[in-house]
Amino acid sequence: MITVTADTFRLAEVFTISRGSRTEAKVLTVKVMRDGATGWGECVPYARYDETLDSVTAEIEAVPADITRDALQNALPAGAARNALDCALWDLEAKQAGKRVCDLLGLPAPKPEITAYTLSLDTTENMEASARKHAARPLLKIKLGTPDDMPRLEAVRRGAPDTPIIIDANEGWTAEVYSDLAPHLVRLGVKLVEQPLPAGQDDMLAEIDRPLPVCADEACHDRGSLPGLKGKYDVINIKLDKTGGLTEALALKEKGKAQGYEIMVGCMVGSSLAMAPATILAQGVAFTDLDGPLLLAEDRDTPLKFDKAGVHGPEATLWG
């Protein structure tokens, strides 16, 4: 039996990127029940990829109740629906075997990984204040993506003069804007820039200077994305809701590394249940961005632990 429910988690603050703002995280919780055991997973349907709560629910409900994880990889495309089911089936397998998912994979238990903390797009004054408030965090991720980003970046650096910074433009720049900003990004100690140009309109990245690492986010979904990234990107951002689950995400990580890409593991804004499988994926990567639960005003009953060491792997009562 497979069930799908829509859940809403209030955000601690308004979260804004170049495409809009939100005050809550709307997710789907999927449960797969077989032989007295229940596996569960979470996905975050994303309008950028033409997903809605209703469309993803319909995809999940159309899947046979007895589907296997292997069969699922061909039954659904990469995306939120397959992610929730894939992660739920991993959780189910672990419970049925009396083991953790990392054991099933032949991997060590996940250790804490330092995660970025995201500052959303706002006025210059508010971003400086937010940066100052969070300056003690080990890594800040700054949402930009407008023609007027330089003052914002300068303000964040004033607020957090010593904190490592990565930037996510969410496809909001042109090649000209990025070329103008890039030297300043280097000057201000930015370690990485995510998706500066729109996916599908990013060929200029192969022709212009890239003085700091450029990460593919919206341009990278699964292993099928890799040929189109060659020569344009240095890093790939792997998110479970894009790959369609942990199974494909692990395969993408392996193939991406083999092709010379650094790896970032990111997330949509969801609960600890959505992040839990990604803690396995994030082991040993260059950048981890699993701060979704830190942005919420409420979370699952057994949330992930975040401390100075980073984000920890999940308790078995949460997932896996």
PDB file of C-alpha atoms in Angstrom:
ATOM      1  CA  MET A   1       0.000   0.000   0.000  1.00  0.00           C
ATOM      2  CA  ILE A   2       1.231   3.477  -0.874  1.00  0.00           C
ATOM      3  CA  THR A   3      -0.199   6.647   0.650  1.00  0.00           C
ATOM      4  CA  VAL A   4       0.499  10.301  -0.157  1.00  0.00           C
ATOM      5  CA  THR A   5      -0.309  13.235   2.110  1.00  0.00           C
ATOM      6  CA  ALA A   6       0.351  16.937   1.683  1.00  0.00           C
ATOM      7  CA  ASP A   7       2.044  18.606   4.651  1.00  0.00           C
ATOM      8  CA  THR A   8       2.887  22.234   5.318  1.00  0.00           C
ATOM      9  CA  PHE A   9       5.741  23.506   7.494  1.00  0.00           C
ATOM     10  CA  ARG A  10       5.867  27.165   8.474  1.00  0.00           C
ATOM     11  CA  LEU A  11       9.138  28.951   7.734  1.00  0.00           C
ATOM     12  CA  ALA A  12      10.908  30.864  10.471  1.00  0.00           C
ATOM     13  CA  GLU A  13      11.217  33.868   8.128  1.00  0.00           C
ATOM     14  CA  VAL A  14      10.096  34.809   4.627  1.00  0.00           C
ATOM     15  CA  PHE A  15      12.373  33.049   2.153  1.00  0.00           C
ATOM     16  CA  THR A  16      13.072  34.877  -1.105  1.00  0.00           C
ATOM     17  CA  ILE A  17      15.031  33.956  -4.226  1.00  0.00           C
ATOM     18  CA  SER A  18      15.136  35.634  -7.647  1.00  0.00           C
ATOM     19  CA  ARG A  19      11.937  33.782  -8.674  1.00  0.00           C
ATOM     20  CA  GLY A  20       9.764  34.763  -5.699  1.00  0.00           C
ATOM     21  CA  SER A  21       9.054  34.479  -1.970  1.00  0.00           C
ATOM     22  CA  ARG A  22       7.414  31.952   0.332  1.00  0.00           C
ATOM     23  CA  THR A  23       6.364  31.720   3.975  1.00  0.00           C
ATOM     24  CA  GLU A  24       5.880  27.966   4.187  1.00  0.00           C
ATOM     25  CA  ALA A  25       7.249  24.734   2.791  1.00  0.00           C
ATOM     26  CA  LYS A  26       4.631  22.578   1.075  1.00  0.00           C
ATOM     27  CA  VAL A  27       5.754  18.967   0.799  1.00  0.00           C
ATOM     28  CA  LEU A  28       4.402  15.521   0.065  1.00  0.00           C
ATOM     29  CA  THR A  29       4.911  12.690   2.556  1.00  0.00           C
ATOM     30  CA  VAL A  30       4.855   9.213   1.041  1.00  0.00           C
ATOM     31  CA  LYS A  31       4.467   5.987   3.006  1.00  0.00           C
ATOM     32  CA  VAL A  32       4.974   2.494   1.588  1.00  0.00           C
ATOM     33  CA  MET A  33       3.482  -0.229   3.808  1.00  0.00           C
ATOM     34  CA  ARG A  34       4.284  -3.905   3.291  1.00  0.00           C
ATOM     35  CA  ASP A  35       4.215  -6.918   5.626  1.00  0.00           C
ATOM     36  CA  GLY A  36       3.865  -4.837   8.758  1.00  0.00           C
ATOM     37  CA  ALA A  37       6.689  -2.418   7.945  1.00  0.00           C
ATOM     38  CA  THR A  38       6.383   1.195   6.787  1.00  0.00           C
ATOM     39  CA  GLY A  39       8.969   3.151   4.847  1.00  0.00           C
ATOM     40  CA  TRP A  40       8.573   6.833   4.284  1.00  0.00           C
ATOM     41  CA  GLY A  41      10.010   9.638   2.250  1.00  0.00           C
ATOM     42  CA  GLU A  42       9.398  13.281   1.418  1.00  0.00           C
ATOM     43  CA  CYS A  43       9.526  15.341  -1.736  1.00  0.00           C
ATOM     44  CA  VAL A  44       9.130  19.017  -2.554  1.00  0.00           C
ATOM     45  CA  PRO A  45       7.321  19.592  -5.863  1.00  0.00           C
ATOM     46  CA  TYR A  46       8.966  22.533  -7.608  1.00  0.00           C
ATOM     47  CA  ALA A  47       7.192  24.867 -10.020  1.00  0.00           C
ATOM     48  CA  ARG A  48      10.467  25.580 -11.866  1.00  0.00           C
ATOM     49  CA  TYR A  49      10.294  21.982 -13.088  1.00  0.00           C
ATOM     50  CA  ASP A  50       6.555  22.124 -13.862  1.00  0.00           C
ATOM     51  CA  GLU A  51       5.669  20.209 -10.706  1.00  0.00           C
ATOM     52  CA  THR A  52       2.695  20.854  -8.416  1.00  0.00           C
ATOM     53  CA  LEU A  53       1.419  19.045  -5.340  1.00  0.00           C
ATOM     54  CA  ASP A  54      -1.426  17.642  -7.435  1.00  0.00           C
ATOM     55  CA  SER A  55       0.668  16.552 -10.423  1.00  0.00           C
ATOM     56  CA  VAL A  56       3.263  14.816  -8.274  1.00  0.00           C
ATOM     57  CA  THR A  57       0.550  13.148  -6.176  1.00  0.00           C
ATOM     58  CA  ALA A  58      -1.007  11.792  -9.361  1.00  0.00           C
ATOM     59  CA  GLU A  59       2.344  10.391 -10.499  1.00  0.00           C
ATOM     60  CA  ILE A  60       2.834   8.602  -7.197  1.00  0.00           C
ATOM     61  CA  GLU A  61      -0.716   7.241  -7.052  1.00  0.00           C
ATOM     62  CA  ALA A  62      -0.332   5.766 -10.545  1.00  0.00           C
ATOM     63  CA  VAL A  63       2.575   3.553  -9.431  1.00  0.00           C
ATOM     64  CA  PRO A  64       1.747  -0.087  -8.583  1.00  0.00           C
ATOM     65  CA  ALA A  65       1.678  -0.666  -4.821  1.00  0.00           C
ATOM     66  CA  ASP A  66       4.149  -3.544  -5.094  1.00  0.00           C
ATOM     67  CA  ILE A  67       6.728  -1.746  -7.229  1.00  0.00           C
ATOM     68  CA  THR A  68      10.374  -2.480  -6.485  1.00  0.00           C
ATOM     69  CA  ARG A  69      13.037   0.158  -6.180  1.00  0.00           C
ATOM     70  CA  ASP A  70      14.781  -1.144  -9.300  1.00  0.00           C
ATOM     71  CA  ALA A  71      11.564  -1.055 -11.339  1.00  0.00           C
ATOM     72  CA  LEU A  72      10.826   2.443 -10.072  1.00  0.00           C
ATOM     73  CA  GLN A  73      13.880   3.865 -11.853  1.00  0.00           C
ATOM     74  CA  ASN A  74      12.244   3.217 -15.219  1.00  0.00           C
ATOM     75  CA  ALA A  75       8.625   3.682 -14.148  1.00  0.00           C
ATOM     76  CA  LEU A  76       9.006   7.383 -13.335  1.00  0.00           C
ATOM     77  CA  PRO A  77      11.299  10.128 -14.637  1.00  0.00           C
ATOM     78  CA  ALA A  78      13.761  11.995 -12.460  1.00  0.00           C
ATOM     79  CA  GLY A  79      11.855  14.359 -10.215  1.00  0.00           C
ATOM     80  CA  ALA A  80       9.990  14.775  -6.958  1.00  0.00           C
ATOM     81  CA  ALA A  81       7.599  11.829  -7.309  1.00  0.00           C
ATOM     82  CA  ARG A  82      10.324   9.275  -7.872  1.00  0.00           C
ATOM     83  CA  ASN A  83      12.381  10.826  -5.085  1.00  0.00           C
ATOM     84  CA  ALA A  84       9.740  10.344  -2.399  1.00  0.00           C
ATOM     85  CA  LEU A  85       9.060   6.771  -3.491  1.00  0.00           C
ATOM     86  CA  ASP A  86      12.726   5.850  -3.876  1.00  0.00           C
ATOM     87  CA  CYS A  87      13.587   7.132  -0.411  1.00  0.00           C
ATOM     88  CA  ALA A  88      10.530   5.446   1.101  1.00  0.00           C
ATOM     89  CA  LEU A  89      11.548   2.135  -0.486  1.00  0.00           C
ATOM     90  CA  TRP A  90      15.093   2.493   0.881  1.00  0.00           C
ATOM     91  CA  ASP A  91      13.608   3.103   4.336  1.00  0.00           C
ATOM     92  CA  LEU A  92      11.321   0.101   3.931  1.00  0.00           C
ATOM     93  CA  GLU A  93      14.195  -2.152   2.863  1.00  0.00           C
ATOM     94  CA  ALA A  94      16.216  -1.091   5.892  1.00  0.00           C
ATOM     95  CA  LYS A  95      13.368  -1.772   8.301  1.00  0.00           C
ATOM     96  CA  GLN A  96      12.609  -5.137   6.767  1.00  0.00           C
ATOM     97  CA  ALA A  97      16.290  -6.120   6.973  1.00  0.00           C
ATOM     98  CA  GLY A  98      16.779  -4.722  10.482  1.00  0.00           C
ATOM     99  CA  LYS A  99      19.693  -2.627   9.188  1.00  0.00           C
ATOM    100  CA  ARG A 100      20.452   0.997   8.354  1.00  0.00           C
ATOM    101  CA  VAL A 101      20.425   2.163   4.732  1.00  0.00           C
ATOM    102  CA  CYS A 102      24.148   2.874   4.892  1.00  0.00           C
ATOM    103  CA  ASP A 103      24.682  -0.787   5.802  1.00  0.00           C
ATOM    104  CA  LEU A 104      22.626  -1.905   2.808  1.00  0.00           C
ATOM    105  CA  LEU A 105      24.825   0.294   0.647  1.00  0.00           C
ATOM    106  CA  GLY A 106      28.043  -0.997   2.177  1.00  0.00           C
ATOM    107  CA  LEU A 107      28.904   2.492   3.408  1.00  0.00           C
ATOM    108  CA  PRO A 108      29.965   3.704   6.856  1.00  0.00           C
ATOM    109  CA  ALA A 109      27.442   5.533   9.004  1.00  0.00           C
ATOM    110  CA  PRO A 110      27.249   9.176   7.946  1.00  0.00           C
ATOM    111  CA  LYS A 111      29.419  11.576   9.897  1.00  0.00           C
ATOM    112  CA  PRO A 112      28.507  15.229  10.482  1.00  0.00           C
ATOM    113  CA  GLU A 113      29.093  17.467   7.469  1.00  0.00           C
ATOM    114  CA  ILE A 114      29.424  21.244   7.644  1.00  0.00           C
ATOM    115  CA  THR A 115      26.414  22.723   5.898  1.00  0.00           C
ATOM    116  CA  ALA A 116      25.809  26.114   4.381  1.00  0.00           C
ATOM    117  CA  TYR A 117      23.191  28.389   5.919  1.00  0.00           C
ATOM    118  CA  THR A 118      21.164  30.348   3.374  1.00  0.00           C
ATOM    119  CA  LEU A 119      20.460  34.079   3.504  1.00  0.00           C
ATOM    120  CA  SER A 120      17.524  34.882   1.254  1.00  0.00           C
ATOM    121  CA  LEU A 121      17.345  37.746  -1.199  1.00  0.00           C
ATOM    122  CA  ASP A 122      16.384  40.988   0.532  1.00  0.00           C
ATOM    123  CA  THR A 123      17.243  44.661   0.799  1.00  0.00           C
ATOM    124  CA  THR A 124      20.870  45.598   1.275  1.00  0.00           C
ATOM    125  CA  GLU A 125      20.223  46.624   4.868  1.00  0.00           C
ATOM    126  CA  ASN A 126      18.362  43.449   5.776  1.00  0.00           C
ATOM    127  CA  MET A 127      20.954  41.196   4.163  1.00  0.00           C
ATOM    128  CA  GLU A 128      23.742  42.922   6.062  1.00  0.00           C
ATOM    129  CA  ALA A 129      21.835  42.495   9.322  1.00  0.00           C
ATOM    130  CA  SER A 130      21.158  38.836   8.557  1.00  0.00           C
ATOM    131  CA  ALA A 131      24.802  38.230   7.694  1.00  0.00           C
ATOM    132  CA  ARG A 132      25.863  39.816  10.977  1.00  0.00           C
ATOM    133  CA  LYS A 133      23.366  37.649  12.869  1.00  0.00           C
ATOM    134  CA  HIS A 134      24.737  34.476  11.274  1.00  0.00           C
ATOM    135  CA  ALA A 135      28.400  35.452  10.935  1.00  0.00           C
ATOM    136  CA  ALA A 136      29.473  32.685  13.327  1.00  0.00           C
ATOM    137  CA  ARG A 137      28.187  29.964  11.001  1.00  0.00           C
ATOM    138  CA  PRO A 138      30.927  28.112   9.110  1.00  0.00           C
ATOM    139  CA  LEU A 139      29.486  28.748   5.631  1.00  0.00           C
ATOM    140  CA  LEU A 140      26.914  31.205   4.307  1.00  0.00           C
ATOM    141  CA  LYS A 141      24.993  30.802   1.075  1.00  0.00           C
ATOM    142  CA  ILE A 142      23.699  34.051  -0.397  1.00  0.00           C
ATOM    143  CA  LYS A 143      20.670  34.214  -2.673  1.00  0.00           C
ATOM    144  CA  LEU A 144      21.209  36.777  -5.425  1.00  0.00           C
ATOM    145  CA  GLY A 145      20.207  36.969  -9.088  1.00  0.00           C
ATOM    146  CA  THR A 146      19.220  40.558  -9.859  1.00  0.00           C
ATOM    147  CA  PRO A 147      20.931  43.368 -11.819  1.00  0.00           C
ATOM    148  CA  ASP A 148      21.623  45.148  -8.504  1.00  0.00           C
ATOM    149  CA  ASP A 149      23.498  42.465  -6.597  1.00  0.00           C
ATOM    150  CA  MET A 150      26.844  44.113  -5.997  1.00  0.00           C
ATOM    151  CA  PRO A 151      25.633  46.318  -3.103  1.00  0.00           C
ATOM    152  CA  ARG A 152      23.976  43.293  -1.532  1.00  0.00           C
ATOM    153  CA  LEU A 153      27.150  41.246  -1.697  1.00  0.00           C
ATOM    154  CA  GLU A 154      29.229  44.080  -0.269  1.00  0.00           C
ATOM    155  CA  ALA A 155      26.695  44.412   2.545  1.00  0.00           C
ATOM    156  CA  VAL A 156      26.844  40.703   3.367  1.00  0.00           C
ATOM    157  CA  ARG A 157      30.621  40.860   3.487  1.00  0.00           C
ATOM    158  CA  ARG A 158      30.434  43.811   5.877  1.00  0.00           C
ATOM    159  CA  GLY A 159      28.101  41.848   8.107  1.00  0.00           C
ATOM    160  CA  ALA A 160      30.205  38.675   8.012  1.00  0.00           C
ATOM    161  CA  PRO A 161      33.756  39.785   7.159  1.00  0.00           C
ATOM    162  CA  ASP A 162      35.439  36.432   7.816  1.00  0.00           C
ATOM    163  CA  THR A 163      32.802  33.845   6.941  1.00  0.00           C
ATOM    164  CA  PRO A 164      33.236  31.725   3.789  1.00  0.00           C
ATOM    165  CA  ILE A 165      30.518  32.565   1.248  1.00  0.00           C
ATOM    166  CA  ILE A 166      28.938  30.793  -1.687  1.00  0.00           C
ATOM    167  CA  ILE A 167      26.424  32.466  -4.005  1.00  0.00           C
ATOM    168  CA  ASP A 168      23.321  31.167  -5.746  1.00  0.00           C
ATOM    169  CA  ALA A 169      22.053  33.351  -8.581  1.00  0.00           C
ATOM    170  CA  ASN A 170      19.155  30.977  -9.435  1.00  0.00           C
ATOM    171  CA  GLU A 171      19.572  31.641 -13.185  1.00  0.00           C
ATOM    172  CA  GLY A 172      19.105  35.364 -12.590  1.00  0.00           C
ATOM    173  CA  TRP A 173      22.140  36.841 -14.379  1.00  0.00           C
ATOM    174  CA  THR A 174      23.217  37.350 -17.951  1.00  0.00           C
ATOM    175  CA  ALA A 175      26.706  36.521 -19.205  1.00  0.00           C
ATOM    176  CA  GLU A 176      27.536  40.227 -19.125  1.00  0.00           C
ATOM    177  CA  VAL A 177      26.374  40.662 -15.532  1.00  0.00           C
ATOM    178  CA  TYR A 178      28.306  37.605 -14.400  1.00  0.00           C
ATOM    179  CA  SER A 179      31.474  38.713 -16.207  1.00  0.00           C
ATOM    180  CA  ASP A 180      31.238  42.116 -14.525  1.00  0.00           C
ATOM    181  CA  LEU A 181      30.642  40.608 -11.089  1.00  0.00           C
ATOM    182  CA  ALA A 182      33.130  37.729 -11.219  1.00  0.00           C
ATOM    183  CA  PRO A 183      36.286  39.721 -10.308  1.00  0.00           C
ATOM    184  CA  HIS A 184      34.432  41.234  -7.369  1.00  0.00           C
ATOM    185  CA  LEU A 185      33.269  37.814  -6.235  1.00  0.00           C
ATOM    186  CA  VAL A 186      36.896  36.726  -6.131  1.00  0.00           C
ATOM    187  CA  ARG A 187      37.906  39.925  -4.325  1.00  0.00           C
ATOM    188  CA  LEU A 188      35.289  39.332  -1.672  1.00  0.00           C
ATOM    189  CA  GLY A 189      36.358  35.744  -1.096  1.00  0.00           C
ATOM    190  CA  VAL A 190      33.392  33.972  -2.647  1.00  0.00           C
ATOM    191  CA  LYS A 191      34.160  30.248  -2.921  1.00  0.00           C
ATOM    192  CA  LEU A 192      31.542  29.198  -5.481  1.00  0.00           C
ATOM    193  CA  VAL A 193      28.755  30.583  -7.661  1.00  0.00           C
ATOM    194  CA  GLU A 194      25.706  28.460  -8.465  1.00  0.00           C
ATOM    195  CA  GLN A 195      23.848  28.648 -11.760  1.00  0.00           C
ATOM    196  CA  PRO A 196      24.654  32.230 -12.794  1.00  0.00           C
ATOM    197  CA  LEU A 197      22.945  31.852 -16.209  1.00  0.00           C
ATOM    198  CA  PRO A 198      19.651  30.174 -17.090  1.00  0.00           C
ATOM    199  CA  ALA A 199      19.846  26.467 -17.809  1.00  0.00           C
ATOM    200  CA  GLY A 200      19.697  25.989 -21.569  1.00  0.00           C
ATOM    201  CA  GLN A 201      21.110  29.476 -22.101  1.00  0.00           C
ATOM    202  CA  ASP A 202      24.477  28.841 -20.491  1.00  0.00           C
ATOM    203  CA  ASP A 203      26.760  28.130 -23.456  1.00  0.00           C
ATOM    204  CA  MET A 204      28.650  31.373 -22.787  1.00  0.00           C
ATOM    205  CA  LEU A 205      30.078  29.779 -19.637  1.00  0.00           C
ATOM    206  CA  ALA A 206      32.332  27.755 -21.929  1.00  0.00           C
ATOM    207  CA  GLU A 207      33.632  30.914 -23.597  1.00  0.00           C
ATOM    208  CA  ILE A 208      34.073  33.443 -20.790  1.00  0.00           C
ATOM    209  CA  ASP A 209      36.567  33.353 -17.949  1.00  0.00           C
ATOM    210  CA  ARG A 210      35.532  31.422 -14.851  1.00  0.00           C
ATOM    211  CA  PRO A 211      37.828  32.846 -12.161  1.00  0.00           C
ATOM    212  CA  LEU A 212      35.967  30.929  -9.426  1.00  0.00           C
ATOM    213  CA  PRO A 213      34.185  27.559  -9.541  1.00  0.00           C
ATOM    214  CA  VAL A 214      30.798  27.591 -11.253  1.00  0.00           C
ATOM    215  CA  CYS A 215      28.201  25.048 -10.108  1.00  0.00           C
ATOM    216  CA  ALA A 216      25.394  23.565 -12.196  1.00  0.00           C
ATOM    217  CA  ASP A 217      22.110  23.450 -10.303  1.00  0.00           C
ATOM    218  CA  GLU A 218      19.053  23.894 -12.520  1.00  0.00           C
ATOM    219  CA  ALA A 219      21.196  22.593 -15.399  1.00  0.00           C
ATOM    220  CA  CYS A 220      21.963  19.283 -13.665  1.00  0.00           C
ATOM    221  CA  HIS A 221      19.294  16.729 -12.793  1.00  0.00           C
ATOM    222  CA  ASP A 222      20.582  13.205 -13.338  1.00  0.00           C
ATOM    223  CA  ARG A 223      23.364  11.371 -15.197  1.00  0.00           C
ATOM    224  CA  GLY A 224      21.699  12.296 -18.482  1.00  0.00           C
ATOM    225  CA  SER A 225      22.538  15.950 -17.774  1.00  0.00           C
ATOM    226  CA  LEU A 226      26.286  15.465 -17.679  1.00  0.00           C
ATOM    227  CA  PRO A 227      27.095  15.676 -21.421  1.00  0.00           C
ATOM    228  CA  GLY A 228      25.497  19.130 -21.605  1.00  0.00           C
ATOM    229  CA  LEU A 229      27.631  20.495 -18.771  1.00  0.00           C
ATOM    230  CA  LYS A 230      31.028  19.779 -20.275  1.00  0.00           C
ATOM    231  CA  GLY A 231      33.301  22.795 -20.435  1.00  0.00           C
ATOM    232  CA  LYS A 232      30.767  25.053 -18.719  1.00  0.00           C
ATOM    233  CA  TYR A 233      30.746  23.954 -15.083  1.00  0.00           C
ATOM    234  CA  ASP A 234      33.243  22.870 -12.455  1.00  0.00           C
ATOM    235  CA  VAL A 235      30.819  21.590  -9.805  1.00  0.00           C
ATOM    236  CA  ILE A 236      27.429  19.843  -9.893  1.00  0.00           C
ATOM    237  CA  ASN A 237      24.730  20.363  -7.291  1.00  0.00           C
ATOM    238  CA  ILE A 238      22.982  17.059  -6.596  1.00  0.00           C
ATOM    239  CA  LYS A 239      19.513  17.315  -5.071  1.00  0.00           C
ATOM    240  CA  LEU A 240      17.316  14.296  -4.430  1.00  0.00           C
ATOM    241  CA  ASP A 241      14.229  16.035  -5.784  1.00  0.00           C
ATOM    242  CA  LYS A 242      16.050  16.588  -9.081  1.00  0.00           C
ATOM    243  CA  THR A 243      17.655  13.155  -9.434  1.00  0.00           C
ATOM    244  CA  GLY A 244      14.512  11.328  -8.438  1.00  0.00           C
ATOM    245  CA  GLY A 245      15.876   9.780  -5.268  1.00  0.00           C
ATOM    246  CA  LEU A 246      18.924   8.441  -3.516  1.00  0.00           C
ATOM    247  CA  THR A 247      19.504   5.624  -6.014  1.00  0.00           C
ATOM    248  CA  GLU A 248      20.148   7.935  -8.971  1.00  0.00           C
ATOM    249  CA  ALA A 249      21.836  10.562  -6.780  1.00  0.00           C
ATOM    250  CA  LEU A 250      24.524   8.093  -5.697  1.00  0.00           C
ATOM    251  CA  ALA A 251      25.068   7.045  -9.320  1.00  0.00           C
ATOM    252  CA  LEU A 252      25.295  10.687 -10.421  1.00  0.00           C
ATOM    253  CA  LYS A 253      27.797  11.442  -7.678  1.00  0.00           C
ATOM    254  CA  GLU A 254      30.017   8.576  -8.782  1.00  0.00           C
ATOM    255  CA  LYS A 255      29.842   9.416 -12.487  1.00  0.00           C
ATOM    256  CA  GLY A 256      30.245  13.139 -11.891  1.00  0.00           C
ATOM    257  CA  LYS A 257      33.378  12.600  -9.826  1.00  0.00           C
ATOM    258  CA  ALA A 258      34.744  10.251 -12.488  1.00  0.00           C
ATOM    259  CA  GLN A 259      34.308  13.046 -15.048  1.00  0.00           C
ATOM    260  CA  GLY A 260      36.204  15.514 -12.900  1.00  0.00           C
ATOM    261  CA  TYR A 261      33.393  17.481 -11.290  1.00  0.00           C
ATOM    262  CA  GLU A 262      33.447  18.577  -7.672  1.00  0.00           C
ATOM    263  CA  ILE A 263      30.250  17.678  -5.857  1.00  0.00           C
ATOM    264  CA  MET A 264      27.778  19.821  -3.967  1.00  0.00           C
ATOM    265  CA  VAL A 265      24.791  18.244  -2.224  1.00  0.00           C
ATOM    266  CA  GLY A 266      21.848  20.611  -1.945  1.00  0.00           C
ATOM    267  CA  CYS A 267      18.183  20.606  -1.069  1.00  0.00           C
ATOM    268  CA  MET A 268      14.820  22.204  -1.591  1.00  0.00           C
ATOM    269  CA  VAL A 269      13.218  23.838   1.444  1.00  0.00           C
ATOM    270  CA  GLY A 270      11.778  20.824   3.243  1.00  0.00           C
ATOM    271  CA  SER A 271      11.778  19.015   6.550  1.00  0.00           C
ATOM    272  CA  SER A 272      14.363  16.766   8.177  1.00  0.00           C
ATOM    273  CA  LEU A 273      12.747  13.785   6.453  1.00  0.00           C
ATOM    274  CA  ALA A 274      13.702  15.237   3.052  1.00  0.00           C
ATOM    275  CA  MET A 275      17.288  15.886   4.174  1.00  0.00           C
ATOM    276  CA  ALA A 276      17.873  12.541   5.922  1.00  0.00           C
ATOM    277  CA  PRO A 277      18.783  10.440   2.827  1.00  0.00           C
ATOM    278  CA  ALA A 278      20.978  13.275   1.549  1.00  0.00           C
ATOM    279  CA  THR A 279      23.241  13.029   4.611  1.00  0.00           C
ATOM    280  CA  ILE A 280      24.487   9.737   3.148  1.00  0.00           C
ATOM    281  CA  LEU A 281      25.051  11.370  -0.231  1.00  0.00           C
ATOM    282  CA  ALA A 282      26.883  14.340   1.324  1.00  0.00           C
ATOM    283  CA  GLN A 283      29.729  12.354   2.808  1.00  0.00           C
ATOM    284  CA  GLY A 284      33.071  13.754   1.659  1.00  0.00           C
ATOM    285  CA  VAL A 285      31.704  16.243  -0.891  1.00  0.00           C
ATOM    286  CA  ALA A 286      33.148  19.699  -1.525  1.00  0.00           C
ATOM    287  CA  PHE A 287      30.026  21.611  -0.430  1.00  0.00           C
ATOM    288  CA  THR A 288      26.980  20.589   1.595  1.00  0.00           C
ATOM    289  CA  ASP A 289      23.805  22.673   1.627  1.00  0.00           C
ATOM    290  CA  LEU A 290      21.241  20.782   3.712  1.00  0.00           C
ATOM    291  CA  ASP A 291      19.927  23.656   5.783  1.00  0.00           C
ATOM    292  CA  GLY A 292      16.237  23.201   4.949  1.00  0.00           C
ATOM    293  CA  PRO A 293      15.239  22.312   8.535  1.00  0.00           C
ATOM    294  CA  LEU A 294      17.146  25.327   9.880  1.00  0.00           C
ATOM    295  CA  LEU A 295      14.837  27.593   7.872  1.00  0.00           C
ATOM    296  CA  LEU A 296      11.660  26.091   9.372  1.00  0.00           C
ATOM    297  CA  ALA A 297       9.616  27.165  12.394  1.00  0.00           C
ATOM    298  CA  GLU A 298       8.483  23.534  12.810  1.00  0.00           C
ATOM    299  CA  ASP A 299       9.843  20.132  11.797  1.00  0.00           C
ATOM    300  CA  ARG A 300       9.317  16.370  12.029  1.00  0.00           C
ATOM    301  CA  ASP A 301       8.981  14.708  15.436  1.00  0.00           C
ATOM    302  CA  THR A 302      12.550  13.363  15.281  1.00  0.00           C
ATOM    303  CA  PRO A 303      14.462  16.136  13.506  1.00  0.00           C
ATOM    304  CA  LEU A 304      18.016  15.983  12.260  1.00  0.00           C
ATOM    305  CA  LYS A 305      20.661  17.213  14.660  1.00  0.00           C
ATOM    306  CA  PHE A 306      22.587  20.352  13.678  1.00  0.00           C
ATOM    307  CA  ASP A 307      25.539  21.587  15.726  1.00  0.00           C
ATOM    308  CA  LYS A 308      29.017  23.032  15.310  1.00  0.00           C
ATOM    309  CA  ALA A 309      30.129  19.794  13.640  1.00  0.00           C
ATOM    310  CA  GLY A 310      27.439  20.173  10.995  1.00  0.00           C
ATOM    311  CA  VAL A 311      24.386  18.175  10.027  1.00  0.00           C
ATOM    312  CA  HIS A 312      24.303  14.664  11.510  1.00  0.00           C
ATOM    313  CA  GLY A 313      22.843  11.515  10.017  1.00  0.00           C
ATOM    314  CA  PRO A 314      19.246  10.654  10.937  1.00  0.00           C
ATOM    315  CA  GLU A 315      18.007   8.612  13.861  1.00  0.00           C
ATOM    316  CA  ALA A 316      16.357   5.373  12.747  1.00  0.00           C
ATOM    317  CA  THR A 317      13.010   6.701  13.988  1.00  0.00           C
ATOM    318  CA  LEU A 318      13.223   9.460  11.350  1.00  0.00           C
ATOM    319  CA  TRP A 319      14.489   7.527   8.324  1.00  0.00           C
ATOM    320  CA  GLY A 320      16.828   4.806   7.188  1.00  0.00           C
TER     321      GLY A 320
END
